Structures are given as C-alpha cells and as structure tokens.
Short mmCIF file of C-alpha atoms and ligand atoms in Angstrom, two decimals:
data_model
loop_
_atom_site.label_atom_id
_atom_site.label_comp_id
_atom_site.label_asym_id
_atom_site.label_seq_id
_atom_site.Cartn_x
_atom_site.Cartn_y
_atom_site.Cartn_z
CA UNK A 99 -16.98 1.79 45.48
CA UNK A 100 -15.87 1.98 41.84
CA UNK A 101 -14.70 5.46 42.53
CA UNK A 102 -12.59 4.43 45.46
CA UNK A 103 -10.93 1.73 43.37
CA UNK A 104 -10.26 4.20 40.58
CA UNK A 105 -8.52 6.54 43.01
CA UNK A 106 -6.30 3.87 44.46
CA UNK A 107 -2.71 3.98 43.31
CA UNK A 108 -1.27 1.31 41.04
CA UNK A 109 1.47 0.48 38.57
CA UNK A 110 1.11 2.14 35.19
CA UNK A 111 2.16 -0.54 32.67
CA UNK A 112 3.04 -4.16 32.17
CA UNK A 113 6.72 -3.32 32.29
CA UNK A 114 6.28 -1.52 35.59
CA UNK A 115 4.41 -4.54 36.98
CA UNK A 116 7.26 -6.82 35.93
CA UNK A 117 10.08 -4.73 37.35
CA UNK A 118 8.31 -3.95 40.61
CA UNK A 119 7.50 -7.61 41.19
CA UNK A 120 10.99 -8.68 40.21
CA UNK A 121 12.32 -5.94 42.47
CA UNK A 122 10.50 -7.60 45.34
CA UNK A 123 11.71 -11.09 44.50
CA UNK A 124 15.34 -10.24 43.82
CA UNK A 125 17.05 -9.30 47.03
CA UNK A 126 19.37 -10.51 49.73
CA UNK A 127 17.71 -13.86 49.17
CA UNK A 128 19.62 -14.26 45.90
CA UNK A 129 22.89 -12.68 46.83
CA UNK A 130 23.26 -13.57 50.48
CA UNK A 131 20.90 -16.41 51.48
CA UNK A 132 20.88 -18.57 48.35
CA UNK A 133 24.69 -18.88 48.11
CA UNK A 134 25.28 -19.51 51.80
CA UNK A 135 22.50 -22.09 52.10
CA UNK A 136 23.60 -23.81 48.91
CA UNK A 137 27.13 -23.85 50.30
CA UNK A 138 26.03 -25.20 53.65
CA UNK A 139 23.71 -27.88 52.27
CA UNK A 140 25.86 -29.34 49.57
CA UNK A 141 25.53 -27.50 46.27
CA UNK A 142 23.72 -29.15 43.36
CA UNK A 143 21.36 -31.41 45.33
CA UNK A 144 20.07 -28.45 47.31
CA UNK A 145 19.72 -26.45 44.10
CA UNK A 146 17.67 -29.22 42.51
CA UNK A 147 15.22 -29.44 45.42
CA UNK A 148 15.01 -25.68 45.48
CA UNK A 149 14.07 -25.62 41.77
CA UNK A 150 11.36 -28.25 42.32
CA UNK A 151 9.98 -26.15 45.18
CA UNK A 152 9.87 -23.12 42.87
CA UNK A 153 7.89 -25.00 40.21
CA UNK A 154 5.43 -26.94 42.36
CA UNK A 155 5.04 -24.64 45.32
CA UNK A 156 6.42 -21.19 44.48
CA UNK A 157 4.80 -20.55 41.12
CA UNK A 158 1.30 -21.77 42.08
CA UNK A 159 1.32 -19.72 45.27
CA UNK A 160 2.62 -16.65 43.48
CA UNK A 161 -0.21 -16.86 40.98
CA UNK A 162 -2.71 -17.43 43.80
CA UNK A 163 -1.49 -14.29 45.54
CA UNK A 164 -1.69 -12.25 42.32
CA UNK A 165 -5.27 -13.45 41.89
CA UNK A 166 -6.32 -12.49 45.42
CA UNK A 167 -4.66 -9.08 45.12
CA UNK A 168 -5.86 -8.02 41.71
CA UNK A 169 -9.38 -9.34 42.15
CA UNK A 170 -9.94 -7.40 45.37
CA UNK A 171 -7.56 -4.46 44.85
CA UNK A 172 -7.01 -4.42 48.58
CA UNK A 173 -4.27 -4.81 51.18
CA UNK A 174 -3.64 -8.27 52.57
CA UNK A 175 -6.17 -8.05 55.41
CA UNK A 176 -8.84 -6.25 53.39
CA UNK A 177 -8.50 -8.72 50.53
CA UNK A 178 -9.55 -11.79 52.53
CA UNK A 179 -12.21 -9.77 54.31
CA UNK A 180 -13.71 -8.88 50.93
CA UNK A 181 -13.57 -12.41 49.51
CA UNK A 182 -14.79 -14.27 52.62
CA UNK A 183 -16.17 -11.73 55.10
CA UNK A 184 -16.11 -12.72 58.75
CA UNK A 185 -14.49 -16.14 58.27
CA UNK A 186 -11.30 -17.56 59.80
CA UNK A 187 -9.63 -17.14 56.37
CA UNK A 188 -9.07 -13.55 57.41
CA UNK A 189 -6.40 -14.60 59.83
CA UNK A 190 -4.13 -15.32 56.84
CA UNK A 191 -3.90 -11.57 56.33
CA UNK A 192 -2.99 -10.79 59.93
CA UNK A 193 -0.49 -13.62 60.02
CA UNK A 194 1.08 -12.11 56.93
CA UNK A 195 1.49 -8.77 58.65
CA UNK A 196 3.18 -10.48 61.62
CA UNK A 197 5.51 -12.44 59.33
CA UNK A 198 6.42 -9.28 57.44
CA UNK A 199 7.65 -7.70 60.67
CA UNK A 200 9.76 -10.69 61.68
CA UNK A 201 11.45 -10.63 58.29
CA UNK A 202 12.01 -6.88 58.28
CA UNK A 203 13.72 -7.03 61.67
CA UNK A 204 16.64 -9.10 60.41
CA UNK A 205 16.46 -8.10 56.75
CA UNK A 206 17.08 -4.45 57.57
CA UNK A 207 20.12 -5.56 59.57
CA UNK A 208 21.72 -7.52 56.73
CA UNK A 209 20.84 -4.74 54.29
CA UNK A 210 22.77 -2.45 56.65
CA UNK A 211 25.85 -4.67 56.42
CA UNK A 212 25.61 -4.48 52.63
CA UNK A 213 25.34 -0.68 52.67
CA UNK A 214 28.34 -0.51 54.98
CA UNK A 215 30.39 -2.62 52.56
CA UNK A 216 29.77 -0.06 49.81
CA UNK A 217 31.18 2.57 52.11
CA UNK A 218 34.15 0.41 53.14
CA UNK A 219 34.93 -0.41 49.52
CA UNK A 220 34.88 3.25 48.56
CA UNK A 221 37.18 4.02 51.49
CA UNK A 222 39.58 1.34 50.23
CA UNK A 223 39.35 -0.93 53.30
CA UNK A 224 39.72 -4.04 51.18
CA UNK A 225 42.97 -3.28 49.41
CA UNK A 226 45.50 -6.08 49.81
CA UNK A 227 42.90 -8.29 51.46
CA UNK A 228 43.62 -11.92 52.42
CA UNK A 229 41.12 -14.62 53.45
CA UNK A 230 42.02 -14.05 57.13
CA UNK A 231 41.58 -10.30 56.85
CA UNK A 232 38.24 -10.79 55.10
CA UNK A 233 37.07 -12.83 58.11
CA UNK A 234 38.16 -10.27 60.65
CA UNK A 235 36.67 -7.42 58.60
CA UNK A 236 33.31 -9.14 58.60
CA UNK A 237 33.41 -10.04 62.29
CA UNK A 238 34.30 -6.50 63.29
CA UNK A 239 31.56 -5.11 61.03
CA UNK A 240 28.78 -7.08 62.64
CA UNK A 241 30.03 -7.09 66.22
CA UNK A 242 30.31 -3.37 66.73
CA UNK A 243 27.43 -2.20 68.93
CA UNK A 244 27.09 1.11 67.09
CA UNK A 245 27.88 1.00 63.36
CA UNK A 246 25.55 -1.78 62.17
CA UNK A 247 22.65 -0.03 63.87
CA UNK A 248 23.57 3.24 62.24
CA UNK A 249 23.56 1.54 58.82
CA UNK A 250 20.25 -0.10 59.66
CA UNK A 251 18.81 3.34 60.39
CA UNK A 252 20.04 4.52 56.97
CA UNK A 253 18.41 1.53 55.25
CA UNK A 254 15.07 2.15 56.95
CA UNK A 255 15.35 5.85 56.11
CA UNK A 256 15.94 5.17 52.38
CA UNK A 257 13.13 2.60 52.21
CA UNK A 258 10.73 4.92 54.03
CA UNK A 259 11.53 7.84 51.75
CA UNK A 260 10.76 5.75 48.64
CA UNK A 261 7.55 4.42 50.17
CA UNK A 262 6.34 7.88 51.14
CA UNK A 263 6.68 8.91 47.49
CA UNK A 264 3.96 6.38 46.72
CA UNK A 265 3.38 3.32 44.58
CA UNK A 266 3.87 4.99 41.21
CA UNK A 267 6.42 7.71 41.97
CA UNK A 268 8.27 5.66 44.54
CA UNK A 269 8.17 1.90 44.02
CA UNK A 270 7.58 1.92 40.25
CA UNK A 271 10.16 4.56 39.40
CA UNK A 272 12.91 3.14 41.55
CA UNK A 273 12.51 -0.49 40.43
CA UNK A 274 12.21 0.36 36.74
CA UNK A 275 15.47 2.27 36.79
CA UNK A 276 17.47 0.03 39.06
CA UNK A 277 16.61 -3.55 38.10
CA UNK A 278 18.29 -3.36 34.66
CA UNK A 279 21.40 -1.83 36.27
CA UNK A 280 21.51 -4.73 38.70
CA UNK A 281 21.50 -7.28 35.89
CA UNK A 282 24.37 -5.62 34.08
CA UNK A 283 26.47 -5.31 37.24
CA UNK A 284 26.04 -8.94 38.23
CA UNK A 285 27.07 -10.17 34.80
CA UNK A 286 30.26 -8.10 34.94
CA UNK A 287 31.03 -9.62 38.35
CA UNK A 288 30.46 -13.13 37.01
CA UNK A 289 32.88 -12.66 34.16
CA UNK A 290 35.56 -11.75 36.66
CA UNK A 291 34.79 -14.60 39.06
CA UNK A 292 34.72 -17.24 36.35
CA UNK A 293 38.13 -16.22 35.10
CA UNK A 294 39.78 -16.83 38.49
CA UNK A 295 42.20 -19.76 38.74
CA UNK A 296 40.38 -22.94 39.86
CA UNK A 297 37.00 -21.38 39.23
CA UNK A 298 35.71 -24.57 37.62
CA UNK A 299 35.59 -26.23 41.06
CA UNK A 300 33.06 -23.66 42.17
CA UNK A 301 31.11 -24.24 39.01
CA UNK A 302 30.89 -27.98 39.57
CA UNK A 303 30.06 -27.53 43.28
CA UNK A 304 26.98 -25.58 42.26
CA UNK A 305 25.82 -28.09 39.68
CA UNK A 306 27.04 -31.45 40.97
CA UNK A 307 24.19 -33.41 42.57
CA UNK A 308 24.97 -35.59 45.59
CA UNK A 309 21.73 -37.13 46.84
CA UNK A 310 23.26 -38.32 50.08
CA UNK A 311 23.12 -34.73 51.31
CA UNK A 312 19.33 -34.59 51.19
CA UNK A 313 17.66 -34.84 54.60
CA UNK A 314 14.34 -33.59 55.98
CA UNK A 315 15.73 -30.34 57.39
CA UNK A 316 17.59 -29.65 54.13
CA UNK A 317 14.38 -30.06 52.15
CA UNK A 318 12.49 -27.81 54.56
CA UNK A 319 15.21 -25.20 54.18
CA UNK A 320 14.98 -25.35 50.37
CA UNK A 321 11.23 -24.91 50.65
CA UNK A 322 11.62 -22.01 53.06
CA UNK A 323 14.09 -20.42 50.66
CA UNK A 324 11.63 -20.76 47.77
CA UNK A 325 9.06 -18.80 49.79
CA UNK A 326 11.55 -16.24 50.92
CA UNK A 327 12.97 -15.81 47.44
CA UNK A 328 9.70 -15.23 45.65
CA UNK A 329 8.34 -13.08 48.51
CA UNK A 330 5.51 -15.52 49.18
CA UNK A 331 3.34 -16.62 52.04
CA UNK A 332 2.77 -13.28 53.78
CA UNK A 333 0.90 -11.16 51.28
CA UNK A 334 3.62 -9.18 49.52
CA UNK A 335 2.43 -10.55 46.21
CA UNK A 336 -1.20 -9.99 47.23
CA UNK A 337 -0.37 -6.36 47.94
CA UNK A 338 1.61 -5.90 44.72
CA UNK A 339 -1.05 -7.84 42.77
CA UNK A 340 -3.55 -5.27 43.96
CA UNK A 341 -1.54 -2.64 42.06
CA UNK A 342 -1.34 -4.63 38.80
CA UNK A 343 -2.90 -3.26 35.62
CA UNK A 344 -6.23 -4.73 34.53
CA UNK A 345 -4.80 -6.13 31.32
CA UNK A 346 -1.74 -7.77 32.88
CA UNK A 347 -1.22 -11.39 31.91
CA UNK A 348 -0.57 -12.65 35.42
CA UNK A 349 0.40 -16.17 34.40
CA UNK A 350 3.16 -14.70 32.25
CA UNK A 351 4.24 -12.27 34.94
CA UNK A 352 4.57 -15.09 37.48
CA UNK A 353 6.60 -17.20 35.07
CA UNK A 354 8.88 -14.39 33.99
CA UNK A 355 9.50 -13.22 37.54
CA UNK A 356 10.25 -16.73 38.83
CA UNK A 357 12.61 -17.48 35.94
CA UNK A 358 14.45 -14.14 36.10
CA UNK A 359 14.78 -14.41 39.85
CA UNK A 360 16.27 -17.90 39.61
CA UNK A 361 18.71 -16.67 36.99
CA UNK A 362 19.87 -13.92 39.34
CA UNK A 363 20.40 -16.47 42.15
CA UNK A 364 22.47 -18.69 39.91
CA UNK A 365 24.47 -15.70 38.66
CA UNK A 366 25.14 -14.76 42.29
CA UNK A 367 26.24 -18.34 42.99
CA UNK A 368 28.54 -18.17 39.98
CA UNK A 369 30.13 -15.01 41.33
CA UNK A 370 30.68 -16.48 44.79
CA UNK A 371 31.53 -20.21 44.55
CA UNK A 372 34.42 -19.93 42.09
CA UNK A 373 36.00 -17.50 44.56
CA UNK A 374 35.35 -19.80 47.50
CA UNK A 375 37.32 -22.57 45.82
CA UNK A 376 39.89 -20.36 44.22
CA UNK A 377 40.89 -18.95 47.62
CA UNK A 378 40.52 -22.21 49.51
CA UNK A 379 37.61 -21.00 51.64
CA UNK A 380 34.85 -23.05 53.19
CA UNK A 381 31.57 -23.16 51.16
CA UNK A 382 29.64 -23.84 54.39
CA UNK A 383 30.88 -20.67 56.07
CA UNK A 384 27.33 -19.52 56.82
CA UNK A 385 25.79 -16.05 56.68
CA UNK A 386 29.17 -14.35 56.28
CA UNK A 387 29.93 -16.14 53.01
CA UNK A 388 29.03 -13.24 50.71
CA UNK A 389 30.92 -10.70 52.78
CA UNK A 390 34.06 -12.78 53.05
CA UNK A 391 34.36 -13.96 49.46
CA UNK A 392 33.38 -11.04 47.29
CA UNK A 393 36.15 -8.70 48.48
CA UNK A 394 38.60 -11.47 47.56
CA UNK A 395 37.10 -12.01 44.11
CA UNK A 396 38.09 -8.55 43.10
CA UNK A 397 41.34 -8.19 44.94
CA UNK A 398 44.45 -7.90 42.80
CA UNK A 399 42.77 -7.22 39.47
CA UNK A 400 42.77 -4.04 37.49
CA UNK A 401 39.74 -1.97 38.47
CA UNK A 402 39.08 -4.54 41.20
CA UNK A 403 37.97 -1.98 43.71
CA UNK A 404 35.58 -0.42 41.22
CA UNK A 405 34.03 -3.82 40.63
CA UNK A 406 33.81 -4.39 44.35
CA UNK A 407 31.97 -1.13 44.80
CA UNK A 408 29.70 -2.11 41.89
CA UNK A 409 28.89 -5.46 43.47
CA UNK A 410 27.88 -4.02 46.82
CA UNK A 411 25.96 -1.22 45.13
CA UNK A 412 23.99 -3.82 43.21
CA UNK A 413 23.39 -5.79 46.40
CA UNK A 414 22.18 -2.63 48.11
CA UNK A 415 19.79 -1.98 45.23
CA UNK A 416 18.43 -5.52 45.46
CA UNK A 417 18.06 -5.34 49.23
CA UNK A 418 16.32 -1.97 49.07
CA UNK A 419 13.74 -2.83 46.41
CA UNK A 420 12.94 -6.10 48.18
CA UNK A 421 12.60 -4.43 51.54
CA UNK A 422 10.26 -1.84 50.04
CA UNK A 423 7.88 -4.64 49.13
CA UNK A 424 7.97 -6.04 52.65
CA UNK A 425 7.20 -2.74 54.33
CA UNK A 426 4.47 -2.02 51.78
CA UNK A 427 2.42 -4.86 53.33
CA UNK A 428 1.84 -3.22 56.74
CA UNK A 429 1.85 0.25 55.16
CA UNK A 430 -1.04 -0.63 52.84
CA UNK A 431 -2.79 -2.39 55.71
CA UNK A 432 -2.45 0.52 58.15
CA UNK A 433 -3.37 3.19 55.65
CA UNK A 434 -6.35 1.39 54.13
CA UNK A 435 -7.81 -0.38 57.13
CA UNK A 436 -6.89 1.89 60.01
CA UNK A 437 -7.56 5.15 58.24
CA UNK A 438 -4.19 6.82 58.80
CA UNK A 439 -2.25 8.59 56.05
CA UNK A 440 0.35 6.75 54.02
CA UNK A 441 3.12 8.95 55.36
CA UNK A 442 2.12 8.32 58.95
CA UNK A 443 1.86 4.57 58.29
CA UNK A 444 5.40 4.55 56.86
CA UNK A 445 6.80 6.48 59.82
CA UNK A 446 5.12 4.28 62.43
CA UNK A 447 6.49 1.19 60.72
CA UNK A 448 9.98 2.68 60.48
CA UNK A 449 10.00 3.14 64.26
CA UNK A 450 8.77 -0.41 64.93
CA UNK A 451 11.37 -1.90 62.57
CA UNK A 452 14.20 0.05 64.15
CA UNK A 453 13.27 -0.57 67.77
CA UNK A 454 12.98 -4.36 67.45
CA UNK A 455 15.28 -4.72 64.46
CA UNK A 456 18.17 -3.24 66.41
CA UNK A 457 17.85 -6.13 68.86
CA UNK A 458 18.27 -8.51 65.92
CA UNK A 459 21.34 -6.58 64.87
CA UNK A 460 22.84 -6.76 68.35
CA UNK A 461 22.40 -10.54 68.39
CA UNK A 462 23.56 -11.34 64.86
CA UNK A 463 26.64 -13.17 66.04
CA UNK A 464 27.67 -15.16 69.11
CA UNK A 465 30.09 -12.44 70.15
CA UNK A 466 27.73 -9.50 69.61
CA UNK A 467 26.30 -7.58 72.57
CA UNK A 468 23.16 -9.74 72.83
CA UNK A 469 24.69 -12.75 71.10
CA UNK A 470 24.80 -14.78 74.32
CA UNK A 471 21.05 -14.59 74.72
CA UNK A 472 19.53 -17.66 73.03
CA UNK A 473 16.22 -19.50 72.86
CA UNK A 474 16.18 -23.11 71.68
CA UNK A 475 19.84 -22.65 70.85
CA UNK A 476 19.11 -19.78 68.48
CA UNK A 477 19.97 -16.10 68.82
CA UNK A 478 17.21 -13.54 68.39
CA UNK A 479 18.47 -12.87 64.85
CA UNK A 480 18.30 -16.57 63.89
CA UNK A 481 14.95 -16.89 65.61
CA UNK A 482 13.34 -14.15 63.52
CA UNK A 483 14.73 -15.75 60.39
CA UNK A 484 13.77 -19.31 61.33
CA UNK A 485 10.22 -18.58 62.53
CA UNK A 486 9.42 -16.48 59.47
CA UNK A 487 11.07 -18.45 56.65
CA UNK A 488 10.64 -21.99 57.91
CA UNK A 489 7.33 -21.72 59.75
CA UNK A 490 5.14 -18.70 59.03
CA UNK A 491 5.77 -18.39 55.28
CA UNK A 492 5.13 -22.08 54.51
CA UNK A 493 2.01 -22.10 56.73
CA UNK A 494 0.81 -18.89 55.09
CA UNK A 495 1.49 -20.49 51.70
CA UNK A 496 -0.39 -23.64 52.63
CA UNK A 497 -3.41 -21.63 53.73
CA UNK A 498 -3.32 -19.55 50.55
CA UNK A 499 -3.17 -22.71 48.40
CA UNK A 500 -6.11 -24.20 50.34
CA UNK A 501 -8.01 -20.96 50.01
CA UNK A 502 -7.64 -21.02 46.23
CA UNK A 503 -8.20 -24.77 45.91
CA UNK A 504 -11.16 -25.12 48.26
CA UNK A 505 -12.71 -21.74 49.01
CA UNK A 506 -12.58 -20.05 45.61
CA UNK A 507 -14.90 -20.68 42.66
CA UNK A 508 -13.00 -22.04 39.70
CA UNK A 509 -14.92 -19.73 37.38
CA UNK A 510 -13.79 -16.67 39.33
CA UNK A 511 -10.25 -17.89 39.02
CA UNK A 512 -10.59 -18.49 35.29
CA UNK A 513 -12.16 -15.11 34.68
CA UNK A 514 -9.56 -13.19 36.61
CA UNK A 515 -6.54 -15.05 35.26
CA UNK A 516 -7.78 -14.78 31.67
CA UNK A 517 -8.75 -11.12 32.08
CA UNK A 518 -12.41 -12.05 31.54
CA UNK A 519 -11.77 -14.37 28.65
CA UNK A 520 -9.48 -12.09 26.66
CA UNK A 521 -6.43 -14.29 27.19
CA UNK A 522 -6.71 -17.78 25.81
CA UNK A 523 -5.15 -19.59 28.74
CA UNK A 524 -7.89 -21.97 29.85
CA UNK A 525 -5.57 -24.99 29.74
CA UNK A 526 -2.83 -23.34 31.73
CA UNK A 527 -5.32 -22.26 34.36
CA UNK A 528 -6.67 -25.83 34.54
CA UNK A 529 -3.18 -27.18 35.17
CA UNK A 530 -2.52 -24.48 37.75
CA UNK A 531 -5.78 -25.35 39.51
CA UNK A 532 -4.93 -29.03 39.83
CA UNK A 533 -1.45 -28.23 41.14
CA UNK A 534 -2.61 -25.67 43.68
CA UNK A 535 -5.50 -27.83 44.87
CA UNK A 536 -3.68 -31.15 45.27
CA UNK A 537 0.06 -31.10 44.69
CA UNK A 538 1.13 -27.90 46.48
CA UNK A 539 -0.75 -28.58 49.75
CA UNK A 540 0.31 -32.22 49.87
CA UNK A 541 3.96 -31.35 49.29
CA UNK A 542 3.81 -28.67 51.95
CA UNK A 543 2.22 -31.00 54.48
CA UNK A 544 4.72 -33.79 53.80
CA UNK A 545 7.70 -31.49 54.17
CA UNK A 546 6.26 -30.15 57.42
CA UNK A 547 5.47 -33.49 58.98
CA UNK A 548 8.84 -34.76 57.95
CA UNK A 549 10.67 -31.80 59.44
CA UNK A 550 8.98 -32.13 62.82
CA UNK A 551 9.70 -35.85 62.77
CA UNK A 552 6.14 -37.18 62.48
CA UNK A 553 6.95 -39.01 59.28
CA UNK A 554 10.29 -40.03 57.87
CA UNK A 555 10.84 -39.57 54.14
CA UNK A 556 14.59 -39.57 53.96
N1 LIG B 809 12.33 -11.95 48.07
C1 LIG B 809 13.21 -11.08 48.77
C2 LIG B 809 14.63 -11.63 48.71
O1 LIG B 809 14.90 -12.59 48.11
C3 LIG B 809 12.82 -10.84 50.19
C4 LIG B 809 11.40 -10.51 50.37
C5 LIG B 809 10.76 -9.39 49.94
C6 LIG B 809 10.45 -11.30 51.03
N2 LIG B 809 9.43 -9.46 50.29
C7 LIG B 809 9.23 -10.61 50.95
C8 LIG B 809 10.54 -12.51 51.63
C9 LIG B 809 8.10 -11.19 51.49
C10 LIG B 809 9.41 -13.08 52.18
C11 LIG B 809 8.19 -12.44 52.08
O2 LIG B 809 15.52 -11.08 49.27
#
C-alpha cells in the first residue's frame, strides 16, 4: 500500500501546488463568465454577493476537498470509497465525474472560440473594427457549422497532449510557466482599458452596489459562479489535493488561490467594463461580451493588435490550464479505478468530449445549426452550463460540506490540516470546522429553496 502511494505521481513543491491549483481556478470563469454575469446582473451588488459566497461557501469547500484528496491520495471515486467504504457517500464521486463531463462539453467550445480569436487577431481581422462589426464577427464565429468544431478539436488535442505527459511533466510544468505570464499580460491590458475615454463609468459599474438588483435567481447565479470559479463541487480539488506535497500548508494554499483568483476576475472586469461604457455597448450583452468588447479596447492604439493577440493568448492559457484540471478528474478515475493506462484514459475522454461537446457547439446560439432545439427554453449549450453550475456543483458542494461536518472525525481533520501538528493552526481549523458544519450547508440550502420558490428571501 505504502509502495503504491509512493509511486503515484504528484506535484514536486509548494510553488508547483500553488500554480497548478491556481491554474485550475483561473480560467474562462474569470475572463468570460464573471464579466458577462456581472454585467447582466447589475455590477457591484452581484460582485458583493459573489465575494460572500467565496468566503462562506467557496473557501470552506475548497479546504474540504483538499483534505479529502490529500488524506486519501486517490481519485474522486476512490477517495470516498477509502474514507467510507460501501456507503452512499461514494455517489459524490460519481456525481463529480458526471458534472465534469457536462462542464467540459461547453467549456471546450468556448475555449475554441478563444483560440480562434488569437488566430483572427494575428490575421488582422479586427483592424478598423466598430461595435457593429464586433457583433457580426462574433456571430459569424459561433454560427459556422465547421470552424468552431475544428477549434474545439484543437483545444481537446492540446489538453490531451499535456495530460498524457503526466502530472509532473505536464500539468506542473505548464502551469508554473504560464500562470505568471498570464498575470503580466492582464495587467498590461488593464492599463490600456483604464486609459480609455469614459473608462471611469465602467469602473463605477463594477463597484457601485444597487441592492434592488438582488433576487433569488441572481443569488443562485453568484453561488454557482463561486463554485465554477474555484473549480469546486465535482472533485477537481480532491484530485489535485491528492497530488499535493505532504508538507503543504493547505489552509494557506486555499486562501492564496481564492484571493489570487478573485484578483484576476476583477482585473478582467477592469479590462472589459471601461470598454463597454467607452464604446456605448450594453453591459448585459451576455456570453458574447468578452468577444465583442476586447477587440474594441485595443482598436486604434499603437501596438493595439499586439495587445489584442496578447489578451486572447492569455485567455487561451487560462482556458487550457483550467480545462486540464477538469479532464484530470475522469482521467485519474479511469486510470486508477478501471485499470487502464493514463494515455488510454486521456484518449477515451477526448473522444467523449468531442462527440457530445460538438453538439453543445452547434447549439451555442439561437441561429446555430442545432440552436432551434430547446428544452425548458434552453439550448443544449445552456442546459449543460445550467445543470452543472447551478445544480450539480452546489449539490456536490453541499454533500462535501456535510461529509466533512458530519461524517469526518474532527481529529482527523485537525491532523491532516496541521500536517500532524507541525503547523500551529488549531484555531483556524476550529473556525473552518464551525463554518463548514453549520454556515456553509445552511446557506446552500437557503439559496436552493429560494431559487426553486419554496421559500422567499428577497
Ligand atoms: N475554474 C475554472 C474557471 O474559472 C473552470 C473549472 C476548472 C471548473 N475545473 C473545474 C469548474 C471544476 C467547475 C469544476 O474557468
């Protein structure tokens, strides 16, 4: 047993743990989803609720997942099986695998759009762009029945190649090199956006709080975003936690990742909203927001096209490192529980993602090939997104919080989170325990009941 654990791959240092985990958290969630949801749901008020969700729901669940992963050193299904053999808790793992697929189906599609924008920027498609042209460019990008699928294939190919290289040579190496580059690029983009005429309007939109905008569905969406952002509720952080070093201070890692990730989201908002207002666009434009504004931000400035390329390169980096962490969940599960090789597990998953993911791509917009096909008023693309972010991730998170609060011995928790007493963080762990046992589950249940109309909070 010891031997098997020793042979299992893992990250090699604290820095590698930090960048890999941050690489999972930072993704299209920051650059694409956070700005368009904040725009749609009214700016500052949404941001405030989102931040509360990060503190009282996101952080405790992230730490819970780290605990489960590092204690067992197993994939998401194996981990629960080891902690509570033969109990219904094990279904959390399987549910996580299902959720990871639903997310990958649409995530790989949006990542494909981002890749294609790098290519378009290099080709010079955005020179002399106007707000109208930016709209048509985006519509034609996502409505073509061929090109978005081709880009999706490229995304899945890149992700698979990194995953086949392994945890250390693939995930660790790529995230450690690329995450710092991403930070630098986004700051350069912000400087440009904040020097646009009228940019202060965008600034105040992001930070001005209007409580009248807060309704049940808005709060549920903020909660869903918190899960999506920090890669929680489906075992990504259990899987990555299982690769952490023995001496990692997991409380610190969780805090640093959550804070850095939130900074990246706000930086992305600061690159996008000033442009929205500067060019008289609509902040509630929906999923196309990123693609329609960013080309305008950099139009008509010296080196604008270079900056544009830089922005979409950084978005591609973020999307790729996040997607890696999603696919790692079923890959670790297949290769450790089903006895197939890592390479085979990656290839099988690539095929599944492409076959079903292409249907998401073909339904991304009302005028796409399959866009007319809807269930409950949602296209297939929206359905994958809605079921995973707003239903499966919060339910997975609730079950994980209950598992830690009610099915885990507090001493086990204390030992693991303090690295067997080496770290002096007894107090912090006590606070965490109270939050995860009482506050997190209650908040999750209230938001749920409210969103399905059983109780009315707002
Ligand atoms: N956090 C990533 C983002 O913001 C997406 C992501 C990666 C994710 N792994 C996940 C979301 C697991 C939910 C669950 O883009």
